[in-house]
mmCIF file with all atom_site columns, C-alpha atoms in Angstrom:
data_model
loop_
_atom_site.group_PDB
_atom_site.id
_atom_site.type_symbol
_atom_site.label_atom_id
_atom_site.label_alt_id
_atom_site.label_comp_id
_atom_site.label_asym_id
_atom_site.label_entity_id
_atom_site.label_seq_id
_atom_site.pdbx_PDB_ins_code
_atom_site.Cartn_x
_atom_site.Cartn_y
_atom_site.Cartn_z
_atom_site.occupancy
_atom_site.B_iso_or_equiv
_atom_site.pdbx_formal_charge
_atom_site.auth_seq_id
_atom_site.auth_comp_id
_atom_site.auth_asym_id
_atom_site.auth_atom_id
_atom_site.pdbx_PDB_model_num
ATOM 1   C CA . ASP H 1 1   ? 37.329  14.341  -44.833 1.00 54.00 ? 1   ASP H CA 1
ATOM 2   C CA . ASP H 1 2   ? 34.343  13.262  -42.738 1.00 49.00 ? 2   ASP H CA 1
ATOM 3   C CA . TYR H 1 3   ? 34.170  16.668  -41.066 1.00 47.00 ? 3   TYR H CA 1
ATOM 4   C CA . ARG H 1 4   ? 34.273  18.383  -44.464 1.00 54.00 ? 4   ARG H CA 1
ATOM 5   C CA . ASN H 1 5   ? 31.571  16.119  -45.793 1.00 51.00 ? 5   ASN H CA 1
ATOM 6   C CA . ILE H 1 6   ? 29.344  16.898  -42.802 1.00 51.00 ? 6   ILE H CA 1
ATOM 7   C CA . ARG H 1 7   ? 29.917  20.636  -43.230 1.00 52.00 ? 7   ARG H CA 1
ATOM 8   C CA . LYS H 1 8   ? 29.161  20.334  -46.921 1.00 51.00 ? 8   LYS H CA 1
ATOM 9   C CA . MET H 1 9   ? 25.981  18.386  -46.203 1.00 50.00 ? 9   MET H CA 1
ATOM 10  C CA . PHE H 1 10  ? 24.687  21.057  -43.795 1.00 53.00 ? 10  PHE H CA 1
ATOM 11  C CA . SER H 1 11  ? 25.750  23.867  -46.112 1.00 56.00 ? 11  SER H CA 1
ATOM 12  C CA . ASN H 1 12  ? 23.614  22.370  -48.868 1.00 54.00 ? 12  ASN H CA 1
ATOM 13  C CA . LEU H 1 13  ? 20.525  22.116  -46.655 1.00 53.00 ? 13  LEU H CA 1
ATOM 14  C CA . LYS H 1 14  ? 17.617  24.341  -47.506 1.00 63.00 ? 14  LYS H CA 1
ATOM 15  C CA . VAL H 1 15  ? 16.219  26.573  -44.777 1.00 61.00 ? 15  VAL H CA 1
ATOM 16  C CA . ARG H 1 16  ? 12.914  24.745  -44.753 1.00 64.00 ? 16  ARG H CA 1
ATOM 17  C CA . THR H 1 17  ? 14.618  21.341  -44.431 1.00 66.00 ? 17  THR H CA 1
ATOM 18  C CA . GLY H 1 18  ? 16.852  22.587  -41.642 1.00 62.00 ? 18  GLY H CA 1
ATOM 19  C CA . LEU H 1 19  ? 13.933  23.975  -39.677 1.00 67.00 ? 19  LEU H CA 1
ATOM 20  C CA . MET H 1 20  ? 11.973  20.740  -40.117 1.00 72.00 ? 20  MET H CA 1
ATOM 21  C CA . LEU H 1 21  ? 14.920  18.723  -38.787 1.00 70.00 ? 21  LEU H CA 1
ATOM 22  C CA . ALA H 1 22  ? 15.208  21.065  -35.800 1.00 70.00 ? 22  ALA H CA 1
ATOM 23  C CA . GLN H 1 23  ? 11.501  20.737  -35.061 1.00 74.00 ? 23  GLN H CA 1
ATOM 24  C CA . LEU H 1 24  ? 11.746  16.948  -35.391 1.00 77.00 ? 24  LEU H CA 1
ATOM 25  C CA . ALA H 1 25  ? 14.628  16.796  -32.907 1.00 74.00 ? 25  ALA H CA 1
ATOM 26  C CA . VAL H 1 26  ? 12.689  18.887  -30.386 1.00 74.00 ? 26  VAL H CA 1
ATOM 27  C CA . ALA H 1 27  ? 9.520   16.827  -30.914 1.00 77.00 ? 27  ALA H CA 1
ATOM 28  C CA . VAL H 1 28  ? 11.360  13.517  -30.369 1.00 78.00 ? 28  VAL H CA 1
ATOM 29  C CA . ALA H 1 29  ? 13.003  14.833  -27.200 1.00 74.00 ? 29  ALA H CA 1
ATOM 30  C CA . ALA H 1 30  ? 9.678   16.133  -25.893 1.00 75.00 ? 30  ALA H CA 1
ATOM 31  C CA . LEU H 1 31  ? 7.987   12.808  -26.662 1.00 79.00 ? 31  LEU H CA 1
ATOM 32  C CA . ILE H 1 32  ? 10.666  10.908  -24.740 1.00 76.00 ? 32  ILE H CA 1
ATOM 33  C CA . ALA H 1 33  ? 10.227  13.236  -21.757 1.00 73.00 ? 33  ALA H CA 1
ATOM 34  C CA . ILE H 1 34  ? 6.445   12.824  -21.856 1.00 75.00 ? 34  ILE H CA 1
ATOM 35  C CA . VAL H 1 35  ? 6.685   9.016   -21.974 1.00 77.00 ? 35  VAL H CA 1
ATOM 36  C CA . LEU H 1 36  ? 9.139   8.937   -19.074 1.00 71.00 ? 36  LEU H CA 1
ATOM 37  C CA . GLY H 1 37  ? 6.987   11.348  -17.067 1.00 70.00 ? 37  GLY H CA 1
ATOM 38  C CA . TRP H 1 38  ? 3.831   9.329   -17.765 1.00 72.00 ? 38  TRP H CA 1
ATOM 39  C CA . ASN H 1 39  ? 5.476   6.070   -16.699 1.00 75.00 ? 39  ASN H CA 1
ATOM 40  C CA . SER H 1 40  ? 6.751   7.710   -13.515 1.00 67.00 ? 40  SER H CA 1
ATOM 41  C CA . MET H 1 41  ? 3.303   9.113   -12.733 1.00 67.00 ? 41  MET H CA 1
ATOM 42  C CA . GLN H 1 42  ? 1.597   5.747   -13.303 1.00 65.00 ? 42  GLN H CA 1
ATOM 43  C CA . SER H 1 43  ? 4.138   3.942   -11.139 1.00 65.00 ? 43  SER H CA 1
ATOM 44  C CA . ASN H 1 44  ? 3.667   6.420   -8.299  1.00 62.00 ? 44  ASN H CA 1
ATOM 45  C CA . ALA H 1 45  ? -0.127  6.182   -8.605  1.00 61.00 ? 45  ALA H CA 1
ATOM 46  C CA . GLN H 1 46  ? -0.031  2.379   -8.309  1.00 64.00 ? 46  GLN H CA 1
ATOM 47  C CA . GLU H 1 47  ? 2.226   2.530   -5.262  1.00 62.00 ? 47  GLU H CA 1
ATOM 48  C CA . ILE H 1 48  ? 0.013   5.154   -3.598  1.00 61.00 ? 48  ILE H CA 1
ATOM 49  C CA . ASN H 1 49  ? -3.078  3.019   -4.213  1.00 63.00 ? 49  ASN H CA 1
ATOM 50  C CA . ALA H 1 50  ? -1.301  -0.022  -2.759  1.00 57.00 ? 50  ALA H CA 1
ATOM 51  C CA . LEU H 1 51  ? -0.280  1.971   0.316   1.00 54.00 ? 51  LEU H CA 1
ATOM 52  C CA . ASP H 1 52  ? -3.835  3.271   0.695   1.00 55.00 ? 52  ASP H CA 1
ATOM 53  C CA . THR H 1 53  ? -5.335  -0.229  0.704   1.00 62.00 ? 53  THR H CA 1
ATOM 54  C CA . LEU H 1 54  ? -2.666  -1.426  3.125   1.00 56.00 ? 54  LEU H CA 1
ATOM 55  C CA . SER H 1 55  ? -2.678  1.328   5.731   1.00 58.00 ? 55  SER H CA 1
ATOM 56  C CA . VAL H 1 56  ? -6.143  2.873   5.399   1.00 63.00 ? 56  VAL H CA 1
ATOM 57  C CA . GLN H 1 57  ? -8.172  -0.250  4.665   1.00 75.00 ? 57  GLN H CA 1
ATOM 58  C CA . GLN H 1 58  ? -6.465  -3.535  5.535   1.00 81.00 ? 58  GLN H CA 1
ATOM 59  C CA . ASN H 1 59  ? -4.522  -2.440  8.610   1.00 84.00 ? 59  ASN H CA 1
ATOM 60  C CA . ASN H 1 60  ? -7.495  -0.569  10.083  1.00 86.00 ? 60  ASN H CA 1
ATOM 61  C CA . LEU H 1 61  ? -9.786  -3.555  9.579   1.00 89.00 ? 61  LEU H CA 1
ATOM 62  C CA . ILE H 1 62  ? -7.356  -5.879  11.338  1.00 90.00 ? 62  ILE H CA 1
ATOM 63  C CA . LYS H 1 63  ? -6.853  -3.447  14.223  1.00 91.00 ? 63  LYS H CA 1
ATOM 64  C CA . ASP H 1 64  ? -10.612 -3.031  14.598  1.00 92.00 ? 64  ASP H CA 1
ATOM 65  C CA . ALA H 1 65  ? -11.073 -6.806  14.640  1.00 94.00 ? 65  ALA H CA 1
ATOM 66  C CA . TYR H 1 66  ? -8.385  -7.167  17.312  1.00 94.00 ? 66  TYR H CA 1
ATOM 67  C CA . THR H 1 67  ? -9.920  -4.386  19.426  1.00 94.00 ? 67  THR H CA 1
ATOM 68  C CA . GLN H 1 68  ? -13.339 -6.016  19.200  1.00 96.00 ? 68  GLN H CA 1
ATOM 69  C CA . MET H 1 69  ? -11.898 -9.356  20.306  1.00 95.00 ? 69  MET H CA 1
ATOM 70  C CA . LEU H 1 70  ? -10.198 -7.717  23.285  1.00 94.00 ? 70  LEU H CA 1
ATOM 71  C CA . ARG H 1 71  ? -13.499 -6.095  24.230  1.00 95.00 ? 71  ARG H CA 1
ATOM 72  C CA . ALA H 1 72  ? -15.155 -9.496  23.881  1.00 95.00 ? 72  ALA H CA 1
ATOM 73  C CA . THR H 1 73  ? -12.707 -11.060 26.360  1.00 95.00 ? 73  THR H CA 1
ATOM 74  C CA . ILE H 1 74  ? -13.333 -8.218  28.839  1.00 94.00 ? 74  ILE H CA 1
ATOM 75  C CA . ARG H 1 75  ? -17.077 -8.681  28.520  1.00 95.00 ? 75  ARG H CA 1
ATOM 76  C CA . ALA H 1 76  ? -16.607 -12.425 28.970  1.00 95.00 ? 76  ALA H CA 1
ATOM 77  C CA . ASP H 1 77  ? -14.775 -11.805 32.246  1.00 94.00 ? 77  ASP H CA 1
ATOM 78  C CA . ILE H 1 78  ? -17.599 -9.528  33.402  1.00 95.00 ? 78  ILE H CA 1
ATOM 79  C CA . ALA H 1 79  ? -20.131 -12.213 32.506  1.00 94.00 ? 79  ALA H CA 1
ATOM 80  C CA . ALA H 1 80  ? -18.098 -14.803 34.418  1.00 94.00 ? 80  ALA H CA 1
ATOM 81  C CA . ALA H 1 81  ? -17.981 -12.561 37.491  1.00 93.00 ? 81  ALA H CA 1
ATOM 82  C CA . GLN H 1 82  ? -21.712 -11.877 37.264  1.00 94.00 ? 82  GLN H CA 1
ATOM 83  C CA . ARG H 1 83  ? -22.519 -15.574 36.945  1.00 91.00 ? 83  ARG H CA 1
ATOM 84  C CA . ALA H 1 84  ? -20.353 -16.318 39.966  1.00 90.00 ? 84  ALA H CA 1
ATOM 85  C CA . ALA H 1 85  ? -22.229 -13.634 41.923  1.00 91.00 ? 85  ALA H CA 1
ATOM 86  C CA . GLY H 1 86  ? -25.597 -15.061 40.887  1.00 89.00 ? 86  GLY H CA 1
ATOM 87  C CA . ASP H 1 87  ? -26.507 -12.256 38.475  1.00 93.00 ? 87  ASP H CA 1
ATOM 88  C CA . THR H 1 88  ? -27.862 -14.478 35.703  1.00 90.00 ? 88  THR H CA 1
ATOM 89  C CA . ASN H 1 89  ? -29.548 -11.703 33.734  1.00 93.00 ? 89  ASN H CA 1
ATOM 90  C CA . GLY H 1 90  ? -26.412 -9.560  33.694  1.00 93.00 ? 90  GLY H CA 1
ATOM 91  C CA . ALA H 1 91  ? -24.265 -12.541 32.705  1.00 92.00 ? 91  ALA H CA 1
ATOM 92  C CA . ASN H 1 92  ? -26.610 -13.405 29.837  1.00 93.00 ? 92  ASN H CA 1
ATOM 93  C CA . GLU H 1 93  ? -26.618 -9.815  28.604  1.00 94.00 ? 93  GLU H CA 1
ATOM 94  C CA . ASN H 1 94  ? -22.822 -9.648  28.552  1.00 94.00 ? 94  ASN H CA 1
ATOM 95  C CA . SER H 1 95  ? -22.659 -13.067 26.901  1.00 94.00 ? 95  SER H CA 1
ATOM 96  C CA . ARG H 1 96  ? -24.821 -11.731 24.083  1.00 94.00 ? 96  ARG H CA 1
ATOM 97  C CA . THR H 1 97  ? -22.517 -8.716  23.820  1.00 96.00 ? 97  THR H CA 1
ATOM 98  C CA . VAL H 1 98  ? -19.538 -11.070 23.533  1.00 95.00 ? 98  VAL H CA 1
ATOM 99  C CA . GLN H 1 99  ? -21.196 -12.898 20.637  1.00 95.00 ? 99  GLN H CA 1
ATOM 100 C CA . GLN H 1 100 ? -22.014 -9.618  18.899  1.00 96.00 ? 100 GLN H CA 1
ATOM 101 C CA . LEU H 1 101 ? -18.430 -8.354  19.250  1.00 96.00 ? 101 LEU H CA 1
ATOM 102 C CA . VAL H 1 102 ? -17.060 -11.629 17.886  1.00 96.00 ? 102 VAL H CA 1
ATOM 103 C CA . ALA H 1 103 ? -19.505 -11.429 14.951  1.00 96.00 ? 103 ALA H CA 1
ATOM 104 C CA . ASP H 1 104 ? -18.423 -7.840  14.216  1.00 96.00 ? 104 ASP H CA 1
ATOM 105 C CA . ALA H 1 105 ? -14.752 -8.851  14.352  1.00 96.00 ? 105 ALA H CA 1
ATOM 106 C CA . LYS H 1 106 ? -15.414 -11.716 11.915  1.00 95.00 ? 106 LYS H CA 1
ATOM 107 C CA . LYS H 1 107 ? -17.185 -9.302  9.585   1.00 95.00 ? 107 LYS H CA 1
ATOM 108 C CA . ASN H 1 108 ? -14.132 -7.027  9.583   1.00 93.00 ? 108 ASN H CA 1
ATOM 109 C CA . MET H 1 109 ? -11.864 -9.955  8.773   1.00 92.00 ? 109 MET H CA 1
ATOM 110 C CA . GLU H 1 110 ? -14.128 -11.044 5.926   1.00 93.00 ? 110 GLU H CA 1
ATOM 111 C CA . THR H 1 111 ? -13.888 -7.528  4.504   1.00 90.00 ? 111 THR H CA 1
ATOM 112 C CA . PHE H 1 112 ? -10.110 -7.698  4.917   1.00 88.00 ? 112 PHE H CA 1
ATOM 113 C CA . LYS H 1 113 ? -9.956  -10.982 2.998   1.00 89.00 ? 113 LYS H CA 1
ATOM 114 C CA . ALA H 1 114 ? -12.060 -9.517  0.176   1.00 85.00 ? 114 ALA H CA 1
ATOM 115 C CA . ILE H 1 115 ? -9.578  -6.688  -0.481  1.00 84.00 ? 115 ILE H CA 1
ATOM 116 C CA . PRO H 1 116 ? -7.154  -7.592  -3.320  1.00 80.00 ? 116 PRO H CA 1
ATOM 117 C CA . LYS H 1 117 ? -3.593  -7.930  -2.032  1.00 80.00 ? 117 LYS H CA 1
ATOM 118 C CA . THR H 1 118 ? -1.185  -6.157  -4.419  1.00 77.00 ? 118 THR H CA 1
ATOM 119 C CA . THR H 1 119 ? 2.042   -6.506  -2.425  1.00 76.00 ? 119 THR H CA 1
ATOM 120 C CA . ALA H 1 120 ? 4.093   -9.621  -1.743  1.00 77.00 ? 120 ALA H CA 1
ATOM 121 C CA . PHE H 1 121 ? 4.121   -9.178  2.027   1.00 76.00 ? 121 PHE H CA 1
ATOM 122 C CA . GLY H 1 122 ? 0.375   -8.450  2.007   1.00 78.00 ? 122 GLY H CA 1
ATOM 123 C CA . LYS H 1 123 ? -0.329  -11.730 0.239   1.00 81.00 ? 123 LYS H CA 1
ATOM 124 C CA . SER H 1 124 ? 1.940   -13.740 2.552   1.00 81.00 ? 124 SER H CA 1
ATOM 125 C CA . ALA H 1 125 ? 0.591   -12.116 5.734   1.00 84.00 ? 125 ALA H CA 1
ATOM 126 C CA . GLU H 1 126 ? -3.084  -12.692 4.915   1.00 86.00 ? 126 GLU H CA 1
ATOM 127 C CA . GLY H 1 127 ? -3.103  -16.411 5.657   1.00 88.00 ? 127 GLY H CA 1
ATOM 128 C CA . GLU H 1 128 ? -1.214  -16.028 8.947   1.00 89.00 ? 128 GLU H CA 1
ATOM 129 C CA . LEU H 1 129 ? -3.439  -13.191 10.154  1.00 91.00 ? 129 LEU H CA 1
ATOM 130 C CA . VAL H 1 130 ? -6.638  -15.032 9.320   1.00 91.00 ? 130 VAL H CA 1
ATOM 131 C CA . SER H 1 131 ? -5.384  -18.242 10.938  1.00 92.00 ? 131 SER H CA 1
ATOM 132 C CA . SER H 1 132 ? -4.397  -16.551 14.217  1.00 92.00 ? 132 SER H CA 1
ATOM 133 C CA . PHE H 1 133 ? -7.651  -14.598 14.255  1.00 94.00 ? 133 PHE H CA 1
ATOM 134 C CA . ASN H 1 134 ? -9.652  -17.802 13.853  1.00 94.00 ? 134 ASN H CA 1
ATOM 135 C CA . SER H 1 135 ? -7.710  -19.348 16.736  1.00 94.00 ? 135 SER H CA 1
ATOM 136 C CA . PHE H 1 136 ? -8.554  -16.317 18.860  1.00 94.00 ? 136 PHE H CA 1
ATOM 137 C CA . THR H 1 137 ? -12.278 -16.495 18.072  1.00 95.00 ? 137 THR H CA 1
ATOM 138 C CA . ASP H 1 138 ? -12.343 -20.263 18.656  1.00 95.00 ? 138 ASP H CA 1
ATOM 139 C CA . ALA H 1 139 ? -10.743 -19.764 22.058  1.00 94.00 ? 139 ALA H CA 1
ATOM 140 C CA . VAL H 1 140 ? -13.263 -17.110 23.076  1.00 95.00 ? 140 VAL H CA 1
ATOM 141 C CA . GLN H 1 141 ? -16.136 -19.292 21.889  1.00 95.00 ? 141 GLN H CA 1
ATOM 142 C CA . SER H 1 142 ? -14.753 -22.207 23.923  1.00 95.00 ? 142 SER H CA 1
ATOM 143 C CA . MET H 1 143 ? -14.523 -19.917 26.948  1.00 94.00 ? 143 MET H CA 1
ATOM 144 C CA . MET H 1 144 ? -18.168 -18.907 26.556  1.00 94.00 ? 144 MET H CA 1
ATOM 145 C CA . ALA H 1 145 ? -19.226 -22.528 26.125  1.00 94.00 ? 145 ALA H CA 1
ATOM 146 C CA . ALA H 1 146 ? -17.509 -23.421 29.400  1.00 94.00 ? 146 ALA H CA 1
ATOM 147 C CA . LEU H 1 147 ? -19.146 -20.439 31.071  1.00 92.00 ? 147 LEU H CA 1
ATOM 148 C CA . ASP H 1 148 ? -22.588 -21.501 29.857  1.00 89.00 ? 148 ASP H CA 1
ATOM 149 C CA . LYS H 1 149 ? -21.981 -24.911 31.459  1.00 90.00 ? 149 LYS H CA 1
ATOM 150 C CA . GLY H 1 150 ? -20.996 -23.239 34.713  1.00 88.00 ? 150 GLY H CA 1
ATOM 151 C CA . ASP H 1 151 ? -17.463 -24.649 34.518  1.00 91.00 ? 151 ASP H CA 1
ATOM 152 C CA . ALA H 1 152 ? -15.462 -21.729 35.913  1.00 90.00 ? 152 ALA H CA 1
ATOM 153 C CA . ALA H 1 153 ? -12.237 -23.741 36.096  1.00 92.00 ? 153 ALA H CA 1
ATOM 154 C CA . ALA H 1 154 ? -12.390 -24.627 32.404  1.00 94.00 ? 154 ALA H CA 1
ATOM 155 C CA . TYR H 1 155 ? -13.200 -21.004 31.588  1.00 92.00 ? 155 TYR H CA 1
ATOM 156 C CA . LEU H 1 156 ? -10.106 -19.734 33.413  1.00 92.00 ? 156 LEU H CA 1
ATOM 157 C CA . SER H 1 157 ? -7.909  -22.447 31.921  1.00 93.00 ? 157 SER H CA 1
ATOM 158 C CA . LEU H 1 158 ? -8.987  -21.586 28.368  1.00 94.00 ? 158 LEU H CA 1
ATOM 159 C CA . LYS H 1 159 ? -8.564  -17.873 29.027  1.00 92.00 ? 159 LYS H CA 1
ATOM 160 C CA . ASN H 1 160 ? -5.043  -18.236 30.403  1.00 91.00 ? 160 ASN H CA 1
ATOM 161 C CA . THR H 1 161 ? -3.801  -20.741 27.845  1.00 93.00 ? 161 THR H CA 1
ATOM 162 C CA . LYS H 1 162 ? -5.607  -21.021 24.523  1.00 92.00 ? 162 LYS H CA 1
ATOM 163 C CA . ALA H 1 163 ? -7.090  -17.503 24.380  1.00 93.00 ? 163 ALA H CA 1
ATOM 164 C CA . GLY H 1 164 ? -3.975  -15.849 25.791  1.00 92.00 ? 164 GLY H CA 1
ATOM 165 C CA . ALA H 1 165 ? -1.682  -17.547 23.279  1.00 93.00 ? 165 ALA H CA 1
ATOM 166 C CA . ALA H 1 166 ? -4.000  -16.799 20.342  1.00 93.00 ? 166 ALA H CA 1
ATOM 167 C CA . SER H 1 167 ? -4.350  -13.160 21.359  1.00 93.00 ? 167 SER H CA 1
ATOM 168 C CA . GLY H 1 168 ? -0.576  -12.771 21.675  1.00 93.00 ? 168 GLY H CA 1
ATOM 169 C CA . GLN H 1 169 ? 0.052   -14.393 18.299  1.00 93.00 ? 169 GLN H CA 1
ATOM 170 C CA . PHE H 1 170 ? -2.548  -12.240 16.558  1.00 93.00 ? 170 PHE H CA 1
ATOM 171 C CA . PHE H 1 171 ? -1.106  -9.089  18.146  1.00 92.00 ? 171 PHE H CA 1
ATOM 172 C CA . LYS H 1 172 ? 2.418   -10.103 17.093  1.00 92.00 ? 172 LYS H CA 1
ATOM 173 C CA . GLN H 1 173 ? 1.376   -10.625 13.477  1.00 90.00 ? 173 GLN H CA 1
ATOM 174 C CA . LEU H 1 174 ? -0.587  -7.382  13.485  1.00 89.00 ? 174 LEU H CA 1
ATOM 175 C CA . GLY H 1 175 ? 2.552   -5.535  14.631  1.00 89.00 ? 175 GLY H CA 1
ATOM 176 C CA . ALA H 1 176 ? 4.655   -7.222  11.938  1.00 89.00 ? 176 ALA H CA 1
ATOM 177 C CA . PHE H 1 177 ? 2.090   -6.295  9.295   1.00 84.00 ? 177 PHE H CA 1
ATOM 178 C CA . ALA H 1 178 ? 2.101   -2.644  10.427  1.00 84.00 ? 178 ALA H CA 1
ATOM 179 C CA . GLY H 1 179 ? 5.910   -2.659  10.409  1.00 85.00 ? 179 GLY H CA 1
ATOM 180 C CA . ASN H 1 180 ? 5.975   -3.928  6.824   1.00 82.00 ? 180 ASN H CA 1
ATOM 181 C CA . ILE H 1 181 ? 3.555   -1.169  5.844   1.00 78.00 ? 181 ILE H CA 1
ATOM 182 C CA . ASN H 1 182 ? 5.898   1.447   7.309   1.00 79.00 ? 182 ASN H CA 1
ATOM 183 C CA . LYS H 1 183 ? 8.846   -0.119  5.483   1.00 82.00 ? 183 LYS H CA 1
ATOM 184 C CA . TYR H 1 184 ? 6.894   -0.165  2.218   1.00 73.00 ? 184 TYR H CA 1
ATOM 185 C CA . SER H 1 185 ? 5.959   3.485   2.736   1.00 74.00 ? 185 SER H CA 1
ATOM 186 C CA . GLU H 1 186 ? 9.609   4.460   3.252   1.00 74.00 ? 186 GLU H CA 1
ATOM 187 C CA . GLU H 1 187 ? 10.658  2.544   0.129   1.00 75.00 ? 187 GLU H CA 1
ATOM 188 C CA . MET H 1 188 ? 7.895   4.227   -1.860  1.00 74.00 ? 188 MET H CA 1
ATOM 189 C CA . VAL H 1 189 ? 9.026   7.684   -0.732  1.00 71.00 ? 189 VAL H CA 1
ATOM 190 C CA . ALA H 1 190 ? 12.642  6.878   -1.628  1.00 75.00 ? 190 ALA H CA 1
ATOM 191 C CA . SER H 1 191 ? 11.572  5.591   -5.047  1.00 73.00 ? 191 SER H CA 1
ATOM 192 C CA . ALA H 1 192 ? 9.455   8.685   -5.698  1.00 71.00 ? 192 ALA H CA 1
ATOM 193 C CA . ARG H 1 193 ? 12.371  10.954  -4.803  1.00 74.00 ? 193 ARG H CA 1
ATOM 194 C CA . SER H 1 194 ? 14.688  8.976   -7.077  1.00 77.00 ? 194 SER H CA 1
ATOM 195 C CA . GLN H 1 195 ? 12.232  9.204   -9.980  1.00 74.00 ? 195 GLN H CA 1
ATOM 196 C CA . ALA H 1 196 ? 11.761  12.923  -9.353  1.00 74.00 ? 196 ALA H CA 1
ATOM 197 C CA . ALA H 1 197 ? 15.540  13.431  -9.506  1.00 76.00 ? 197 ALA H CA 1
ATOM 198 C CA . VAL H 1 198 ? 15.764  11.481  -12.768 1.00 77.00 ? 198 VAL H CA 1
ATOM 199 C CA . MET H 1 199 ? 12.918  13.471  -14.309 1.00 75.00 ? 199 MET H CA 1
ATOM 200 C CA . THR H 1 200 ? 14.616  16.722  -13.221 1.00 80.00 ? 200 THR H CA 1
ATOM 201 C CA . TYR H 1 201 ? 17.726  15.743  -15.181 1.00 80.00 ? 201 TYR H CA 1
ATOM 202 C CA . VAL H 1 202 ? 15.584  14.683  -18.134 1.00 76.00 ? 202 VAL H CA 1
ATOM 203 C CA . TYR H 1 203 ? 13.788  18.038  -18.258 1.00 77.00 ? 203 TYR H CA 1
ATOM 204 C CA . ILE H 1 204 ? 17.071  19.936  -17.865 1.00 83.00 ? 204 ILE H CA 1
ATOM 205 C CA . ALA H 1 205 ? 18.533  17.938  -20.746 1.00 80.00 ? 205 ALA H CA 1
ATOM 206 C CA . LEU H 1 206 ? 15.411  18.668  -22.804 1.00 79.00 ? 206 LEU H CA 1
ATOM 207 C CA . ALA H 1 207 ? 15.672  22.396  -22.077 1.00 79.00 ? 207 ALA H CA 1
ATOM 208 C CA . VAL H 1 208 ? 19.370  22.371  -23.064 1.00 82.00 ? 208 VAL H CA 1
ATOM 209 C CA . LEU H 1 209 ? 18.541  20.486  -26.255 1.00 78.00 ? 209 LEU H CA 1
ATOM 210 C CA . ILE H 1 210 ? 15.785  22.938  -27.185 1.00 76.00 ? 210 ILE H CA 1
ATOM 211 C CA . LEU H 1 211 ? 18.126  25.883  -26.613 1.00 80.00 ? 211 LEU H CA 1
ATOM 212 C CA . ALA H 1 212 ? 20.899  24.209  -28.621 1.00 78.00 ? 212 ALA H CA 1
ATOM 213 C CA . VAL H 1 213 ? 18.560  23.376  -31.504 1.00 73.00 ? 213 VAL H CA 1
ATOM 214 C CA . SER H 1 214 ? 17.080  26.885  -31.454 1.00 74.00 ? 214 SER H CA 1
ATOM 215 C CA . LEU H 1 215 ? 20.544  28.446  -31.476 1.00 77.00 ? 215 LEU H CA 1
ATOM 216 C CA . GLY H 1 216 ? 21.651  26.104  -34.261 1.00 73.00 ? 216 GLY H CA 1
ATOM 217 C CA . ALA H 1 217 ? 18.572  26.975  -36.296 1.00 68.00 ? 217 ALA H CA 1
ATOM 218 C CA . PHE H 1 218 ? 19.188  30.698  -35.752 1.00 71.00 ? 218 PHE H CA 1
ATOM 219 C CA . LEU H 1 219 ? 22.833  30.412  -36.863 1.00 70.00 ? 219 LEU H CA 1
ATOM 220 C CA . PHE H 1 220 ? 21.814  28.229  -39.801 1.00 67.00 ? 220 PHE H CA 1
ATOM 221 C CA . MET H 1 221 ? 19.254  30.760  -41.043 1.00 67.00 ? 221 MET H CA 1
ATOM 222 C CA . ASN H 1 222 ? 21.751  33.626  -40.626 1.00 67.00 ? 222 ASN H CA 1
ATOM 223 C CA . ARG H 1 223 ? 24.293  31.769  -42.714 1.00 65.00 ? 223 ARG H CA 1
#
């Protein structure tokens, strides 16, 4: 009885009404596909922006700061050797270079801190990176203070203990941060592929629906 009633209902439809229903079905399906596609595009755009700030901006700033601090320690050693050899002018020049490199490294870290952190691991890593960087700069400054006093023993002790430990810790956290960026990038690629596969099925289903509705409308008008 239900099947007969449905057939009777469609048989009593006017051509105009039938075509309007067909167009409505296609429009609703197309709207759903557009909404899903838009959401997928926005999600991918946000993830790409997050990856850009992580790898292109934040990670590069931290690496630059670390490189500048390493250069500062090398210059400090040169200054210490020059002071020991009696080359006061050369030692003073390299000491000024050390201070400039430390200032540049601090500037990079300030820029890093100013960048909004949009990922969970980025937010959690910021405090640790800044803390270990500050320990590194404090150690180098203590080394230079000992050098200015002519205390070579204190300089070597600070270099081999406090500065060495701070440098190692900062490098370790920098490596962990870079590793998390790579992991995030892999997850983003996997997510994008998954969304692309879903949207492929959605568009195939939409194409099948349009063909089915068009065929139904054609048969309806023939009848």
